[in-house]
Short mmCIF file of C-alpha atoms in Angstrom, two decimals:
data_model
loop_
_atom_site.label_atom_id
_atom_site.label_comp_id
_atom_site.label_asym_id
_atom_site.label_seq_id
_atom_site.Cartn_x
_atom_site.Cartn_y
_atom_site.Cartn_z
CA MET A 1 23.96 7.07 -59.99
CA THR A 2 24.76 6.97 -56.31
CA LEU A 3 21.91 6.44 -53.92
CA GLN A 4 22.06 8.61 -50.83
CA PRO A 5 20.90 7.04 -47.58
CA ARG A 6 17.55 8.34 -46.50
CA THR A 7 17.70 10.45 -43.35
CA THR A 8 14.87 11.58 -41.15
CA ALA A 9 14.74 14.26 -38.56
CA PRO A 10 15.02 12.95 -35.04
CA ASP A 11 11.70 12.56 -33.33
CA SER A 12 11.55 15.19 -30.64
CA SER A 13 8.29 13.94 -29.11
CA PRO A 14 8.60 12.03 -25.81
CA PRO A 15 7.92 8.32 -25.73
CA ALA A 16 4.29 7.33 -25.53
CA ALA A 17 4.71 5.78 -22.09
CA ALA A 18 6.27 8.93 -20.66
CA SER A 19 3.59 11.07 -22.24
CA SER A 20 0.83 8.99 -20.71
CA LEU A 21 2.49 9.11 -17.30
CA GLU A 22 2.86 12.87 -17.47
CA ALA A 23 -0.73 13.24 -18.56
CA ALA A 24 -1.91 11.04 -15.70
CA ALA A 25 0.10 12.85 -13.03
CA PRO A 26 -2.21 15.22 -11.16
CA ALA A 27 -1.22 18.84 -10.97
CA PRO A 28 -0.52 20.14 -7.47
CA LEU A 29 -3.47 21.91 -5.96
CA SER A 30 -3.49 24.70 -3.41
CA ALA A 31 -6.01 24.97 -0.62
CA PRO A 32 -8.26 28.01 -0.46
CA GLY A 33 -7.25 30.69 2.01
CA GLY A 34 -3.68 29.50 2.37
CA LEU A 35 -4.60 26.22 4.05
CA GLY A 36 -1.64 24.43 2.52
CA ARG A 37 -1.36 21.56 0.08
CA ILE A 38 -4.57 19.81 -0.94
CA LEU A 39 -4.50 16.34 -2.40
CA PRO A 40 -6.44 15.52 -5.59
CA VAL A 41 -10.02 14.51 -4.93
CA ASP A 42 -9.49 10.87 -5.82
CA ARG A 43 -6.64 10.63 -3.31
CA MET A 44 -8.68 12.40 -0.64
CA GLU A 45 -11.38 9.74 -0.81
CA ALA A 46 -9.09 7.22 0.88
CA PHE A 47 -9.88 6.21 4.47
CA PRO A 48 -11.27 8.01 6.40
CA GLY A 49 -12.16 10.32 3.50
CA ARG A 50 -12.60 14.06 3.35
CA TRP A 51 -16.21 13.98 4.55
CA VAL A 52 -15.62 11.97 7.71
CA GLY A 53 -12.27 13.62 8.38
CA GLY A 54 -13.54 17.11 7.58
CA VAL A 55 -16.63 16.78 9.79
CA ALA A 56 -14.45 15.43 12.61
CA MET A 57 -12.14 18.46 12.31
CA VAL A 58 -15.13 20.80 12.47
CA LEU A 59 -16.96 19.13 15.39
CA GLY A 60 -14.26 17.57 17.57
CA PRO A 61 -12.34 20.62 18.83
CA PRO A 62 -15.42 22.77 19.67
CA LEU A 63 -16.97 19.87 21.63
CA MET A 64 -13.83 19.48 23.73
CA LEU A 65 -13.64 23.24 24.27
CA ALA A 66 -17.31 23.37 25.32
CA GLY A 67 -16.76 20.54 27.78
CA ALA A 68 -13.77 22.31 29.31
CA LEU A 69 -15.66 25.60 29.62
CA LEU A 70 -18.56 23.96 31.48
CA ARG A 71 -16.27 22.96 34.35
CA VAL A 72 -13.97 25.97 34.34
CA ARG A 73 -15.31 27.32 37.66
CA PHE A 74 -14.42 24.19 39.62
CA ASP A 75 -10.99 23.43 41.06
CA PHE A 76 -8.67 21.36 38.87
CA PHE A 77 -7.96 18.28 41.03
CA PHE A 78 -10.18 15.24 41.37
CA PRO A 79 -11.54 15.79 44.94
CA ALA A 80 -13.05 19.10 43.83
CA GLN A 81 -14.29 17.56 40.57
CA LEU A 82 -16.16 14.83 42.46
CA ALA A 83 -17.53 17.33 44.96
CA ALA A 84 -18.73 19.47 42.05
CA TYR A 85 -20.41 16.42 40.53
CA GLU A 86 -22.24 15.78 43.80
CA ARG A 87 -23.59 19.35 43.79
CA HIS A 88 -24.12 19.76 40.02
CA PRO A 89 -24.41 16.25 38.54
CA VAL A 90 -26.00 17.20 35.23
CA LEU A 91 -23.58 20.05 34.53
CA VAL A 92 -20.44 18.08 35.36
CA ALA A 93 -21.60 14.93 33.58
CA THR A 94 -22.41 16.96 30.47
CA SER A 95 -19.00 18.60 30.63
CA TYR A 96 -17.17 15.28 30.70
CA ALA A 97 -19.45 13.77 28.04
CA LEU A 98 -18.80 16.64 25.60
CA PHE A 99 -15.06 16.44 26.21
CA ALA A 100 -15.05 12.67 25.65
CA ALA A 101 -17.19 12.96 22.50
CA GLY A 102 -14.83 15.58 21.06
CA ASN A 103 -11.84 13.39 21.86
CA LEU A 104 -13.53 10.45 20.12
CA LEU A 105 -14.20 12.56 17.02
CA LEU A 106 -10.55 13.58 16.79
CA TRP A 107 -9.34 10.18 15.61
CA PRO A 108 -10.65 10.55 12.02
CA ALA A 109 -9.30 14.11 12.00
CA VAL A 110 -5.85 12.94 13.09
CA ALA A 111 -5.95 10.01 10.66
CA LEU A 112 -6.70 12.28 7.71
CA LEU A 113 -4.15 14.88 8.75
CA ALA A 114 -1.49 12.18 9.16
CA ALA A 115 -2.37 10.78 5.72
CA ARG A 116 -1.90 14.20 4.13
CA ILE A 117 1.44 14.63 5.90
CA GLY A 118 2.47 11.11 4.89
CA THR A 119 1.87 11.88 1.21
CA HIS A 120 4.79 14.31 1.32
CA SER A 121 6.79 12.79 4.21
CA PRO A 122 5.84 9.22 5.18
CA GLY A 123 7.95 9.21 8.35
CA TRP A 124 6.42 12.32 9.87
CA GLY A 125 2.92 11.19 8.89
CA LEU A 126 3.43 7.74 10.42
CA TRP A 127 4.90 8.83 13.74
CA GLY A 128 2.71 11.89 14.13
CA GLY A 129 -0.43 9.89 13.44
CA MET A 130 0.54 6.92 15.61
CA LEU A 131 1.56 9.02 18.61
CA ALA A 132 -1.39 11.41 18.43
CA MET A 133 -3.96 8.64 18.00
CA SER A 134 -2.41 6.61 20.81
CA GLY A 135 -2.80 9.68 23.00
CA LEU A 136 -6.48 9.89 22.04
CA PHE A 137 -6.95 6.26 23.10
CA ALA A 138 -5.31 7.02 26.46
CA ARG A 139 -7.70 9.94 27.02
CA ALA A 140 -10.61 7.63 26.15
CA PHE A 141 -9.41 5.29 28.90
CA HIS A 142 -9.29 8.21 31.32
CA ALA A 143 -12.88 9.07 30.34
CA GLY A 144 -13.93 5.53 31.28
CA VAL A 145 -12.33 5.90 34.70
CA ASP A 146 -14.08 9.27 35.12
CA HIS A 147 -17.40 7.62 34.34
CA MET A 148 -16.83 4.86 36.88
CA ALA A 149 -15.88 7.41 39.55
CA PHE A 150 -19.11 9.31 38.93
CA ARG A 151 -21.12 6.10 39.16
CA LEU A 152 -19.42 5.32 42.47
CA ALA A 153 -20.35 8.79 43.70
CA ASP A 154 -23.96 8.04 42.71
CA ALA A 155 -23.96 4.67 44.48
CA GLU A 156 -22.04 5.71 47.60
CA SER A 157 -20.95 9.34 47.92
CA ALA A 158 -18.43 11.80 46.53
CA ALA A 159 -16.26 11.13 49.60
CA ALA A 160 -16.23 7.38 48.90
CA ALA A 161 -15.41 7.98 45.24
CA THR A 162 -12.62 10.38 46.22
CA ARG A 163 -11.15 7.82 48.58
CA ALA A 164 -11.27 5.08 45.94
CA VAL A 165 -9.61 7.26 43.31
CA SER A 166 -6.94 8.41 45.79
CA GLU A 167 -6.06 4.86 46.85
CA THR A 168 -5.83 3.53 43.27
CA TYR A 169 -4.48 6.55 41.41
CA GLY A 170 -0.98 5.17 40.95
CA ALA A 171 -2.04 1.62 40.07
CA PHE A 172 -0.33 0.22 36.98
CA GLN A 173 -2.36 0.21 33.79
CA ILE A 174 -1.10 -0.45 30.27
CA PHE A 175 -2.64 2.79 29.06
CA SER A 176 -0.38 4.76 31.38
CA ALA A 177 2.45 3.96 28.98
CA LEU A 178 0.66 6.16 26.44
CA ASN A 179 0.76 9.30 28.58
CA PHE A 180 3.92 10.37 26.78
CA ALA A 181 2.10 9.96 23.46
CA ILE A 182 -0.63 12.35 24.65
CA LEU A 183 1.98 15.10 24.86
CA ALA A 184 4.47 14.18 22.14
CA GLY A 185 1.93 13.19 19.49
CA TRP A 186 0.66 16.72 18.91
CA LEU A 187 4.20 18.10 18.72
CA VAL A 188 5.28 15.56 16.11
CA LEU A 189 2.03 15.97 14.16
CA ALA A 190 2.31 19.77 14.20
CA PHE A 191 5.95 19.76 13.09
CA GLY A 192 5.19 17.28 10.31
CA ALA A 193 2.23 19.36 9.14
CA TRP A 194 4.39 22.49 9.05
CA ARG A 195 7.36 20.74 7.43
CA THR A 196 5.21 19.36 4.61
CA GLN A 197 3.26 22.64 4.23
CA VAL A 198 -0.05 20.98 5.05
CA VAL A 199 -0.62 23.91 7.38
CA GLY A 200 1.23 27.18 7.79
CA PRO A 201 3.49 28.03 10.73
CA VAL A 202 0.78 29.81 12.73
CA ARG A 203 -1.67 26.91 12.57
CA ALA A 204 1.13 24.43 13.22
CA LEU A 205 2.01 26.33 16.40
CA ALA A 206 -1.66 26.39 17.39
CA LEU A 207 -1.85 22.62 16.88
CA ALA A 208 1.29 22.09 18.98
CA LEU A 209 -0.38 23.88 21.90
CA MET A 210 -2.41 20.70 22.47
CA ALA A 211 0.69 19.24 24.08
CA GLY A 212 -0.09 21.50 27.05
CA LEU A 213 -3.58 20.10 27.67
CA PRO A 214 -3.52 18.46 31.14
CA LEU A 215 -3.98 14.71 31.19
CA GLY A 216 -5.19 12.13 33.66
CA VAL A 217 -8.28 11.10 35.56
CA LEU A 218 -10.91 13.65 36.65
CA LYS A 219 -8.96 16.68 35.53
CA GLY A 220 -10.66 20.06 35.56
CA THR A 221 -9.96 23.12 33.44
CA THR A 222 -7.01 25.49 33.74
CA PRO A 223 -6.11 28.56 31.66
CA LEU A 224 -3.61 26.36 29.83
CA SER A 225 -6.44 23.94 29.00
CA LEU A 226 -8.39 26.71 27.30
CA VAL A 227 -5.31 27.93 25.39
CA ALA A 228 -4.58 24.39 24.16
CA LEU A 229 -8.15 23.71 23.04
CA ALA A 230 -8.49 27.13 21.43
CA GLY A 231 -5.30 26.34 19.50
CA LEU A 232 -6.68 22.99 18.39
CA THR A 233 -9.86 24.70 17.20
CA ALA A 234 -7.93 27.38 15.33
CA ALA A 235 -5.76 24.75 13.65
CA LEU A 236 -8.37 22.19 12.59
CA LEU A 237 -11.59 24.11 12.07
CA PRO A 238 -10.48 26.07 8.96
CA LEU A 239 -8.77 22.97 7.57
CA GLY A 240 -11.95 20.95 8.05
CA PHE A 241 -14.13 23.54 6.32
CA GLY A 242 -11.62 23.73 3.49
CA LEU A 243 -11.77 19.97 2.99
CA LEU A 244 -15.57 19.94 2.99
CA ARG A 245 -15.68 22.67 0.35
CA GLN A 246 -13.19 20.85 -1.87
CA GLY A 247 -14.42 18.46 -4.53
CA PRO A 248 -17.95 17.54 -5.58
CA ARG A 249 -20.85 17.73 -3.16
CA PRO A 250 -22.92 14.61 -2.51
CA THR A 251 -25.97 14.15 -4.68
CA ARG A 252 -29.48 14.43 -3.29
CA ALA A 253 -29.92 10.68 -3.69
CA ALA A 254 -26.74 10.01 -1.71
CA VAL A 255 -27.85 12.32 1.10
CA LEU A 256 -31.29 10.71 1.29
CA ARG A 257 -29.67 7.28 1.37
CA TRP A 258 -26.78 7.80 3.78
CA VAL A 259 -28.10 10.31 6.33
CA PRO A 260 -31.02 8.12 7.53
CA LEU A 261 -28.78 5.05 7.47
CA THR A 262 -26.12 6.81 9.53
CA LEU A 263 -28.59 8.18 12.07
CA GLY A 264 -30.33 4.82 12.33
CA THR A 265 -27.03 3.03 12.88
CA LEU A 266 -26.04 5.49 15.62
CA ALA A 267 -29.42 5.07 17.33
CA LEU A 268 -29.10 1.28 17.17
CA MET A 269 -25.59 1.45 18.62
CA VAL A 270 -26.85 3.56 21.53
CA VAL A 271 -29.70 1.15 22.26
CA LEU A 272 -27.45 -1.93 22.05
CA GLY A 273 -24.82 -0.21 24.16
CA GLN A 274 -27.31 0.56 26.93
CA ALA A 275 -28.56 -3.00 26.80
CA GLY A 276 -25.07 -4.20 27.60
#
C-alpha cells in the first residue's frame, strides 16, 4: 500500500501580526460640516490638545477683530494713533489690549492646525507652523512697543511719544527679521491646510487673507485689516467649534477641578506680573 503525502489547503488568513496592525489602525474620520480631516481622539490629545487649541481658535480671531473695530475711526499711522490715545485713552488702550490678547491666543490655534497639517504632510506643517508662530511673536513685540509708547504719552505727552517713535522707528531689532514671517506664515499655513484637506478651498483662502493684515508699531485699522481678520474668523471659528464637539466631553469632576485651578493660576499670574 502506497502512502499518499498529506496535503492541507493553504491558509488564506493573514499573519497574526498583520491582522493586529490592521485592527489597531484607526479608520479615517471626517469632520462634521465638511471641516476636513479629523484626527482620532487619542491623536488629538497631543500638545496643545483639542480643548486648548479649539478654545484658542474660537476666542483669538474675534478678540483681534474687536480690537481692530474699536480703533477703526482713527487714522492708520502712529501720530494719529497717539493723538487718539491722548483724547480717548480707555478706548484706544482697550483696542490694543484686545488685539494683543487675540494674537496671544492664536499660538495654540496655529500649533494645533500645524500639527494636523503635519500628520498628512510634515513639511507643510513644519514650515507653516514655524513661520506663522514666528509672525505672532513679532506682533507680540510690536504690542510691547505700543504699550511703551502709550506709557510715554501718559508721562510726557502724545507729542513727545510721537517724536520718540519717529526718531527710533527704523532702529534695528532682531524681531524685525520676522516681519516676513508675519506675511508668509499665513500663506504657507493656508496652502498646507488646503493641500492636506484639513480645510476646504474657501476657508484656506480666508485664512490666507491674514497675510494682508498691516504690521508694525502703532498701526490703526484699514478696510484690508477688517477683511483679513474677518477671513481669519471665518477660517478658524468653525474649525474650533468642530474640534470642541469632537470626542468625549470632560466629566463634572474634571471641570470642578480644572476650571478653578486655571482661573486661580491666571489671577496669580496677573498679580505677580503687576508686582514686577
